[in-house]
Short mmCIF file of C-alpha atoms and ligand atoms in Angstrom, two decimals:
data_model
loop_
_atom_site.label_atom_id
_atom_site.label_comp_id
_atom_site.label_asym_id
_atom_site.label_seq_id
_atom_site.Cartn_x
_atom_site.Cartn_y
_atom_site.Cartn_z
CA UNK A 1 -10.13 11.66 -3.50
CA UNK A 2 -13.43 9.23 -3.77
CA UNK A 3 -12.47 5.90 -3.98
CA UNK A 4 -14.60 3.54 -5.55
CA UNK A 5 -12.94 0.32 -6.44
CA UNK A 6 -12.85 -3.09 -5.40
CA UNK A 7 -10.13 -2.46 -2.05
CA UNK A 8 -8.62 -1.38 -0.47
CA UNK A 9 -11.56 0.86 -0.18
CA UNK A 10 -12.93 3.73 2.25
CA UNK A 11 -12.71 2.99 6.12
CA UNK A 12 -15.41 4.72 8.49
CA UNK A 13 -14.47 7.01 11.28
CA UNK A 14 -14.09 4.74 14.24
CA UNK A 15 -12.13 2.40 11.96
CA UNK A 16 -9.69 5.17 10.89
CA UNK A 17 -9.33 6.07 14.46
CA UNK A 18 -7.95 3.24 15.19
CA UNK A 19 -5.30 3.31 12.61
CA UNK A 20 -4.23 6.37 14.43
CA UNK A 21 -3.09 4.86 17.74
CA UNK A 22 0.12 3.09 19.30
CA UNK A 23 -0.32 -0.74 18.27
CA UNK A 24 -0.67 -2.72 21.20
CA UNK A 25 1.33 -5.36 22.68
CA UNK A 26 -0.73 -8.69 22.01
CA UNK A 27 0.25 -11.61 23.75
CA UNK A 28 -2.22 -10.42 26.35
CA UNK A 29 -5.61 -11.43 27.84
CA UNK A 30 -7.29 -8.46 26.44
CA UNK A 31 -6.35 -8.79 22.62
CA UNK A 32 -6.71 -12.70 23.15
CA UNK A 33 -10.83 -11.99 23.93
CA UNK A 34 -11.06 -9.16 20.75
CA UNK A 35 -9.87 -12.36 18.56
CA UNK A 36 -12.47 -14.24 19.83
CA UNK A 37 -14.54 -11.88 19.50
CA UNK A 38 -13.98 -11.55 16.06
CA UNK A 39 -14.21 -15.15 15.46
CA UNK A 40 -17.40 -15.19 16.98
CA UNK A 41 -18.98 -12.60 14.67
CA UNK A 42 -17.05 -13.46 11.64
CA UNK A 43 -19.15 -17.19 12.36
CA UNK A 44 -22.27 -15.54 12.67
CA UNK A 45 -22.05 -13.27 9.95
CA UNK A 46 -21.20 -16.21 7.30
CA UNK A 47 -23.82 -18.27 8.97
CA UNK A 48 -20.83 -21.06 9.25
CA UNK A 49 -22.57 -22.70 12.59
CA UNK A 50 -21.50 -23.97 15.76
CA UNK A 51 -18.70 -26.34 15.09
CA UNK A 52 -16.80 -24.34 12.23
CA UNK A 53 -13.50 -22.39 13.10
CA UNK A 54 -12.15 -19.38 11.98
CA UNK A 55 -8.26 -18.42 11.28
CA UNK A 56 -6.97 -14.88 11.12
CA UNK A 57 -4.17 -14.87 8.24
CA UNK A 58 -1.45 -11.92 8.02
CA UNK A 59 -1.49 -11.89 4.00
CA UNK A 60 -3.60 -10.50 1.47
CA UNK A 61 -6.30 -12.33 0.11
CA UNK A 62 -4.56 -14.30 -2.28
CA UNK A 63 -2.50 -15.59 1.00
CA UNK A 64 -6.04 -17.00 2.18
CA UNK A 65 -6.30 -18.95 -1.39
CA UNK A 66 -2.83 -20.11 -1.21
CA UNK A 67 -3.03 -21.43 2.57
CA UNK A 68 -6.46 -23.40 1.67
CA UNK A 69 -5.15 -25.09 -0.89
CA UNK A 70 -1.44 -25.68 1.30
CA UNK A 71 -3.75 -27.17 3.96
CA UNK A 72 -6.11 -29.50 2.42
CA UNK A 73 -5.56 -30.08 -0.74
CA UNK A 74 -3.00 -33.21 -2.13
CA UNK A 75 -2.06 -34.42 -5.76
CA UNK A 76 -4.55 -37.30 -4.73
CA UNK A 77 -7.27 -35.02 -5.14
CA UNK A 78 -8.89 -34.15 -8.35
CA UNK A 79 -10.36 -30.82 -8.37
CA UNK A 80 -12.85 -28.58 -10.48
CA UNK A 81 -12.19 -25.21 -10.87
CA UNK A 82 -14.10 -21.84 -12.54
CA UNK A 83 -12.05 -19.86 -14.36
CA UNK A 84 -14.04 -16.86 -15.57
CA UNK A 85 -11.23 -13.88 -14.93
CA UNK A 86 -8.17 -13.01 -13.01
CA UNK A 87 -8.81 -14.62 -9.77
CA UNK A 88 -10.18 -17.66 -11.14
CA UNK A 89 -6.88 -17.59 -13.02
CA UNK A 90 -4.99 -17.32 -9.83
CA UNK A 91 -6.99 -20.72 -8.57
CA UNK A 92 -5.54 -22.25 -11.64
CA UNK A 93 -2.10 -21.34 -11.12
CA UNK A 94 -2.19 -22.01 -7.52
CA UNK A 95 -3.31 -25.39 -8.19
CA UNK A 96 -0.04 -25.88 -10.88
CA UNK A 97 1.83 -24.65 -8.28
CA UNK A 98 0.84 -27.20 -5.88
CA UNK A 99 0.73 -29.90 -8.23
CA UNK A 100 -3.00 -30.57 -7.33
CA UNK A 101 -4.63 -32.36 -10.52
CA UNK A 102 -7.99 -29.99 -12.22
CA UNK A 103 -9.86 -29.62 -14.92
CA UNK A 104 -10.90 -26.03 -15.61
CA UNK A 105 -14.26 -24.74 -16.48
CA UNK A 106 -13.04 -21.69 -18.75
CA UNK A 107 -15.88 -19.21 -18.86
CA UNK A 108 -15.66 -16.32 -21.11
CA UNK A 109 -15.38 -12.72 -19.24
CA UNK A 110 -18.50 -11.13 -18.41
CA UNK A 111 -20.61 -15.03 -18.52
CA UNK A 112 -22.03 -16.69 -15.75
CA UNK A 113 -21.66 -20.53 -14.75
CA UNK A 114 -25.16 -22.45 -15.85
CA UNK A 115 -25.97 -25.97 -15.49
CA UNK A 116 -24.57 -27.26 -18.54
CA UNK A 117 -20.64 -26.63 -17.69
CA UNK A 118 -21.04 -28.39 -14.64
CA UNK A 119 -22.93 -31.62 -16.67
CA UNK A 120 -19.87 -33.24 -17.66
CA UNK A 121 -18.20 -33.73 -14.68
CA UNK A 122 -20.66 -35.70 -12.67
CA UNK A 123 -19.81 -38.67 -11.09
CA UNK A 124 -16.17 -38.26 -12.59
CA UNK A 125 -14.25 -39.53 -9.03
CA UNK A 126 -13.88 -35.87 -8.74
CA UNK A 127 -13.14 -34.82 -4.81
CA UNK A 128 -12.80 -30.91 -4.75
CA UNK A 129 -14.22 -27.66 -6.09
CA UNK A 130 -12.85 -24.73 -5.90
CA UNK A 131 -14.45 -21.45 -7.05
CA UNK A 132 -14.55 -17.63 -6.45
CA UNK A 133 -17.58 -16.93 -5.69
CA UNK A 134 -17.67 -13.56 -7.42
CA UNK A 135 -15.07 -12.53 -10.41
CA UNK A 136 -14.56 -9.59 -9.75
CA UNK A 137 -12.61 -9.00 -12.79
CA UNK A 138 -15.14 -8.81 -15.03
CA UNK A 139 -18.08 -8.63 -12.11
CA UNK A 140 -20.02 -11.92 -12.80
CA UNK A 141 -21.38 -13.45 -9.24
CA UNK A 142 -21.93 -17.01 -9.96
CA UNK A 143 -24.92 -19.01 -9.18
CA UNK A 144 -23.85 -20.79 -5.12
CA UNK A 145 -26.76 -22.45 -4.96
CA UNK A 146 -26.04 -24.49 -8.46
CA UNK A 147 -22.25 -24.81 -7.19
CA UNK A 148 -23.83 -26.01 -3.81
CA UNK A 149 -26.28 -28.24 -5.07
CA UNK A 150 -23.54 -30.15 -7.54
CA UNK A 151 -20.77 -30.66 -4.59
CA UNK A 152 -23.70 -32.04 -2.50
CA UNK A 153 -24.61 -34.38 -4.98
CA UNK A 154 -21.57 -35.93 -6.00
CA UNK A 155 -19.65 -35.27 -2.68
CA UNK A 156 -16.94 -32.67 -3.49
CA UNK A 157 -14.85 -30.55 -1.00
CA UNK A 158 -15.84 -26.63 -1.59
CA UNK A 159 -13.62 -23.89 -1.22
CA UNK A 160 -15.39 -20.55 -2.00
CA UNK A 161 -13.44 -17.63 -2.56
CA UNK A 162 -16.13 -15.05 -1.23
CA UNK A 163 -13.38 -12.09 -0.79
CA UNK A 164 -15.18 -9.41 -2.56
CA UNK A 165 -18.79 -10.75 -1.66
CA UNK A 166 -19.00 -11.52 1.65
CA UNK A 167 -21.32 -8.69 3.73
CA UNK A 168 -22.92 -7.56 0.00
CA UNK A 169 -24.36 -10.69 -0.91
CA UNK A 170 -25.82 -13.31 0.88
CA UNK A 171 -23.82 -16.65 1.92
CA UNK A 172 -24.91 -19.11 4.16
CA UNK A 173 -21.51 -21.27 4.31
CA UNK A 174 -23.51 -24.22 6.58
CA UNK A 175 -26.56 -24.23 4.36
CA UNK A 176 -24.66 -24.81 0.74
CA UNK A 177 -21.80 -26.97 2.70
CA UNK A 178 -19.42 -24.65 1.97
CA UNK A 179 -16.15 -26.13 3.37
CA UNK A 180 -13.72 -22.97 3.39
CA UNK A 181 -14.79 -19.75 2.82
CA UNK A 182 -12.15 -16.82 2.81
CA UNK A 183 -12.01 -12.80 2.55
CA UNK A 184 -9.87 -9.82 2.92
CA UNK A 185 -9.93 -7.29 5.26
CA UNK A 186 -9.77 -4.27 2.42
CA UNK A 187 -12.97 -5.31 0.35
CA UNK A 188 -16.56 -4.66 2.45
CA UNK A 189 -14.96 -5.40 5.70
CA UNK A 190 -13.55 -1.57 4.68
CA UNK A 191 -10.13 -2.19 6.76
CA UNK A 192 -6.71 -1.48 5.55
CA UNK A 193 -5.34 -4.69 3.82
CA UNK A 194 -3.39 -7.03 5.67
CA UNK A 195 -5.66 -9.76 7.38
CA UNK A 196 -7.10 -12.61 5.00
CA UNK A 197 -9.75 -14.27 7.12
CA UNK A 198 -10.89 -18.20 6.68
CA UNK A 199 -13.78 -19.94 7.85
CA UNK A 200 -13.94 -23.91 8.07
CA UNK A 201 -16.16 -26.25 8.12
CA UNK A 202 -16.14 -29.73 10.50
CA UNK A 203 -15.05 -31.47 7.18
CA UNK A 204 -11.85 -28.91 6.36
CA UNK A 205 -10.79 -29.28 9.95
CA UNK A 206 -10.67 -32.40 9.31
CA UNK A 207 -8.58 -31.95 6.06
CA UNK A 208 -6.24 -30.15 7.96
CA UNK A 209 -5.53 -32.34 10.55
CA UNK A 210 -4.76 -35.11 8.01
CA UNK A 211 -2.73 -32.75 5.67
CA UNK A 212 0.72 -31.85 5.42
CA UNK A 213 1.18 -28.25 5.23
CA UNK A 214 4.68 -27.65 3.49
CA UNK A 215 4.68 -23.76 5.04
CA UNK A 216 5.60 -23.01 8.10
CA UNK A 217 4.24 -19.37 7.76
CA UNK A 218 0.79 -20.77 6.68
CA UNK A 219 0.22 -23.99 8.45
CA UNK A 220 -3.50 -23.56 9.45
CA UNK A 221 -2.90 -26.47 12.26
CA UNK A 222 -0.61 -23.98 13.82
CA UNK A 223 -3.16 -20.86 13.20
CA UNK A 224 -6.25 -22.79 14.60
CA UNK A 225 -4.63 -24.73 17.46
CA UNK A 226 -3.16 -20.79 19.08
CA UNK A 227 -6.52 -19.75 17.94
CA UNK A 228 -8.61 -21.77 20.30
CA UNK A 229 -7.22 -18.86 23.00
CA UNK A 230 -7.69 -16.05 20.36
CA UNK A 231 -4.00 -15.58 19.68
CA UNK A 232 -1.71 -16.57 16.21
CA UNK A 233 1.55 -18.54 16.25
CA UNK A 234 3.68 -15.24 14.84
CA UNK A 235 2.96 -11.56 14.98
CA UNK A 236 0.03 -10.90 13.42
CA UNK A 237 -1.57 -7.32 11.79
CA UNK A 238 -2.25 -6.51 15.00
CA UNK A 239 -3.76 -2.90 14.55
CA UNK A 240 -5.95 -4.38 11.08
CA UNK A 241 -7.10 -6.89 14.06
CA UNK A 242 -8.46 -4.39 16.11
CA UNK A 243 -10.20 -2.52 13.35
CA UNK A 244 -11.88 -5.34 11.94
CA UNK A 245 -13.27 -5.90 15.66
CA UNK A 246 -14.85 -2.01 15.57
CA UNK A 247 -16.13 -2.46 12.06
CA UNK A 248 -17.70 -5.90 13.25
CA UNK A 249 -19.01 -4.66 16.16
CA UNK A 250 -20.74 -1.74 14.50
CA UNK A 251 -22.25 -4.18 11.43
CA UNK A 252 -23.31 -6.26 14.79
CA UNK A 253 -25.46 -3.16 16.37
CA UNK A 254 -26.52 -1.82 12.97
CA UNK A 255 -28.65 -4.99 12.43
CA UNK A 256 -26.11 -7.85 10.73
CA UNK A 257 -25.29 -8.68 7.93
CA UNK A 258 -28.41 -8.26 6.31
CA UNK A 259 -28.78 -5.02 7.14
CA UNK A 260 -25.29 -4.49 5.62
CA UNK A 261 -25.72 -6.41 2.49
CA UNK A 262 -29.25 -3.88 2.01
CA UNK A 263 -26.90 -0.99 2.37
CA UNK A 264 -24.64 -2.61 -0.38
CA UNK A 265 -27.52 -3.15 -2.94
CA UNK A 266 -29.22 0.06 -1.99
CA UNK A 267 -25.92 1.77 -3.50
CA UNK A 268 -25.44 -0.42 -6.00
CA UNK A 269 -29.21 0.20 -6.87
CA UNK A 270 -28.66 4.09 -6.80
CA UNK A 271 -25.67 4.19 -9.62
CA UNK A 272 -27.19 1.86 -11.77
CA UNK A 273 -30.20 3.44 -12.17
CA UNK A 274 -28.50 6.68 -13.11
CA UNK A 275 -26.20 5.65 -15.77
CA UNK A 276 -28.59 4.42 -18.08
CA UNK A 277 -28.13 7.45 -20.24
CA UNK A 278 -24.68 7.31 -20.51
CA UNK A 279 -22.72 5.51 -23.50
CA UNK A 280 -21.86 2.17 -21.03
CA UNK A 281 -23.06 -1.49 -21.45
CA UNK A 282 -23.16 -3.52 -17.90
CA UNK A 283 -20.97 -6.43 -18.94
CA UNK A 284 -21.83 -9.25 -16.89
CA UNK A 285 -25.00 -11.83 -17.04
CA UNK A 286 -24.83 -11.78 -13.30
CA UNK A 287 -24.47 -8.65 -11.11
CA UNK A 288 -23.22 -9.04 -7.42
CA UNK A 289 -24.37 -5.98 -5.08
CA UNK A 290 -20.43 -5.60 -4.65
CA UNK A 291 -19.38 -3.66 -8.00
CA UNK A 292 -20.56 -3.00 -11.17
CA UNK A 293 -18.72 -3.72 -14.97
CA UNK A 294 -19.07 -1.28 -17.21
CA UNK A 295 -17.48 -1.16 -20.74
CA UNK A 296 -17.56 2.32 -22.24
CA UNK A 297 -18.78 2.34 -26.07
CA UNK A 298 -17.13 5.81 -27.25
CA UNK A 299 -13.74 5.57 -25.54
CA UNK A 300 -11.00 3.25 -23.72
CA UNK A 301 -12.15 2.48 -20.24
CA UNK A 302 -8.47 3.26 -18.93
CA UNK A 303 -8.73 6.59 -20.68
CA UNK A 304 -11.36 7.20 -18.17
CA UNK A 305 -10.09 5.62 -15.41
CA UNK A 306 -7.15 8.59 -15.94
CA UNK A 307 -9.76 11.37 -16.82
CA UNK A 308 -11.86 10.93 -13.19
CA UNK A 309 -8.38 10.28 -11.11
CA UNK A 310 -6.60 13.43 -12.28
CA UNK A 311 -9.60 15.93 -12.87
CA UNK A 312 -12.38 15.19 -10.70
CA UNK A 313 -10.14 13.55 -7.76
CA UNK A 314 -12.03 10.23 -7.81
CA UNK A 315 -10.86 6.50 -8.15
CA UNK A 316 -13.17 4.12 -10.55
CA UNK A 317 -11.25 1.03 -10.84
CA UNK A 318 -9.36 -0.19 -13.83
CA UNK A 319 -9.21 -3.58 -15.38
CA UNK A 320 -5.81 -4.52 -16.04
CA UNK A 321 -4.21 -7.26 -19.27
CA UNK A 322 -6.87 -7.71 -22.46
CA UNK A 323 -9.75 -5.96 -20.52
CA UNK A 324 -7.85 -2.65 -20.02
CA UNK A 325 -9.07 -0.91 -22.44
CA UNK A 326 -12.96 -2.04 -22.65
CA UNK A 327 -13.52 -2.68 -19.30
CA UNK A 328 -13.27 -0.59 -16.04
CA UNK A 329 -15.63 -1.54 -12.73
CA UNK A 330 -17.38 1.10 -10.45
CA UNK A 331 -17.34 -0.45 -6.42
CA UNK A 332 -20.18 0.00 -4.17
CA UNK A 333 -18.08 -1.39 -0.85
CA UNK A 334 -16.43 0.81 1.46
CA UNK A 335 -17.80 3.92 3.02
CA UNK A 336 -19.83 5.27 0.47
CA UNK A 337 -22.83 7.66 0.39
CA UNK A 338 -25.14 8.30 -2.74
CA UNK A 339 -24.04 11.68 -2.48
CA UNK A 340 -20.81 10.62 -3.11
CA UNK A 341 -22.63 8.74 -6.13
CA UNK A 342 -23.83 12.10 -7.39
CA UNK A 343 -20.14 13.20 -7.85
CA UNK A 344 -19.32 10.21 -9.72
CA UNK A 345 -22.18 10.44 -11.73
CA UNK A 346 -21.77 14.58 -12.38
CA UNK A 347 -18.48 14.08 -13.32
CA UNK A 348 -19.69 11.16 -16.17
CA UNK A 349 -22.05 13.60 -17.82
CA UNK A 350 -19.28 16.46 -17.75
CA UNK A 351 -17.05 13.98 -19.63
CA UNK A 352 -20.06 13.55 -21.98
CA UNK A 353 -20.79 17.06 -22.91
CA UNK A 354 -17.23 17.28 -23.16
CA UNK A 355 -17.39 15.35 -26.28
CA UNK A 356 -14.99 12.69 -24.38
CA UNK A 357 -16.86 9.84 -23.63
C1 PLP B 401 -9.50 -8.93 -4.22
C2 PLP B 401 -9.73 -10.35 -4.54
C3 PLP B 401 -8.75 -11.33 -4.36
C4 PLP B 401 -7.34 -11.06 -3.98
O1 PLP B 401 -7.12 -10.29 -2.98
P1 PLP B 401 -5.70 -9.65 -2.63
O2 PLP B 401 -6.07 -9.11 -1.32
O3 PLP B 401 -5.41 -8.62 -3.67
O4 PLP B 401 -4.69 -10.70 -2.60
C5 PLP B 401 -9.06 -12.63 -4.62
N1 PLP B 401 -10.26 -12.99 -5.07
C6 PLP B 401 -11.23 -12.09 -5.30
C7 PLP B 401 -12.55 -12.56 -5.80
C8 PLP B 401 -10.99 -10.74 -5.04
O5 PLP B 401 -11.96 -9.84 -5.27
#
């Protein structure tokens, strides 16, 4: 199988390697300096600067959303949040959940976030915004640098959900004042899932010292404070650890993260170029380098989904609820060649002299 959707997605050699050895013990000197390690690059790669602080969560990413808004966040604040798709959704229930007072900006799928939704809310004794930084639902990469400029202006907390974007597009958390910025170790980071990873600015820190975190399992004070000597409070992925230290050590020697994030768009690039005779409409205003939303004009989307997984061996990713059957999304993260592409793209034009699509 060739798996292109949105994670968990392909691993490299030296990561899969890994995956095939004895897990360590951990409470030791030597896994203590690979977390640091990793919080070192993780920093350098998000461009967070010197004072921020990284955590290393055992959850999925949705854990990471969960445990920034169970460490900072208080039914004092009043937050803004984008809802544009399923994960901005999952902000928006999160924030029920908690009992955290929002207003929703409800985008429509496939739209991107302009000036004139954020309008009405300025100077509106609003203290938090919280956004995902690229739906990957529906595929539409919002505008940071609008975001940015609006918390700057009228103060705001920002937590930036950056799971699917972060090492294809770039982010430079100190430069828009991001606050928290979170991903998973399955989506470009091309590691098993397991590990949600959180960066935090001076200002979250302090959030989280003055917050009361009613989870034991995700109190960040208790992550951060074992962190200072690169270990966690409880048992931690310990093998997805070690594999996100090869994969950042390679994206280290391979020239950064900009060198990574022109890999991403030079795939991205490739497919999109080549589909342009084939009966699909890229849905969103706003493409990220990290997948791209197609909706099929002839036939269901999940129909072809089915078609490529069971005879031609590949995985395109689905869209799931109202968007199952016009939308599914083809991922350019993970370890991916364009020959790989090529496959992908053969096996489209088979379907279309097929009569299918
Ligand atoms: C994948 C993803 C998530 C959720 O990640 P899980 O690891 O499935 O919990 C959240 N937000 C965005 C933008 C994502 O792409």
């Amino acid at each position: 199988m060739i798996n292109f959707t949105v994670g968990p997605v392909q691993s490299n050699d030296a990561v899969r390697a890994i995956g095939a050895e004895q897990v360590p013990y951990f409470r030791t000197a030597e896994f203590s300096e690979l977390m640091l390690e990793n919080e070192t690059l993780i920093k350098k790669f998000a461009k967070s600067g010197e004072q921020s602080r990284v955590a290393f969560m055992t959850c999925s990413g949705s854990g990471g959303m969960e445990t920034a808004i169970m460490n900072t966040l208080t039914p004092k604040d009043k937050a803004i949040v984008v809802n544009g798709g399923s994960f901005g959704e999952r902000f928006v229930e999160l924030l029920t959940l908690h009992e955290i007072p929002f207003t929703e900006i409800k985008l429509e799928p496939g739209k991107a976030l302009k000036a004139e939704h954020l309008a009405p809310y300025e100077n509106q004794g609003y203290t938090t915004f919280l956004v995902n930084k690229h739906e990957t639902s529906t595929g539409v990469h919002y505008d940071i640098n609008l975001i940015s400029d609006f918390c700057k202006r009228n103060g705001l907390f920002l937590i930036v959900d950056t799971i699917s974007t972060f090492l294809t597009d770039p982010f430079n958390m100190e430069e828009l004042g991001a606050d928290i910025m979170i991903t998973g170790s399955q989506k470009a980071l091309a590691c098993p899932p397991g590990i949600a990873v959180m960066v935090f600015s001076p200002r979250a820190l302090k959030r989280i010292e003055e917050t009361k975190c009613k989870c034991q399992y995700l109190d960040l004070k208790l992550a951060l404070k074992n962190q200072e000597r690169g270990q966690t409070p409880w048992t931690p992925a310990v093998g997805i650890l070690r594999q996100i230290n090869v994969r950042l050590k390679q994206i280290d020697a391979e020239g950064g993260v900009e060198a990574e994030i022109a890999r991403t768009a030079k795939l991205a690039n490739y497919f999109r170029e080549r589909i342009k005779d084939l009966p699909f409409e890229i849905v969103s205003e706003s493409l990220s380098n990290a997948v791209t939303p197609l909706h099929p004009t002839t036939v269901s989307a999940y129909d072809i989904f089915l078609k490529i997984k069971d005879e031609y061996g590949m995985w395109i990713c689905p869209n799931g609820g109202s968007m199952k059957d016009t939308i599914f999304r083809v991922g350019h993260i993970g370890y991916l060649t364009t020959a790989d592409y090529d496959k992908l793209i053969a096996a489209f034009h088979d379907l279309k002299n097929k009569g299918f699509i």
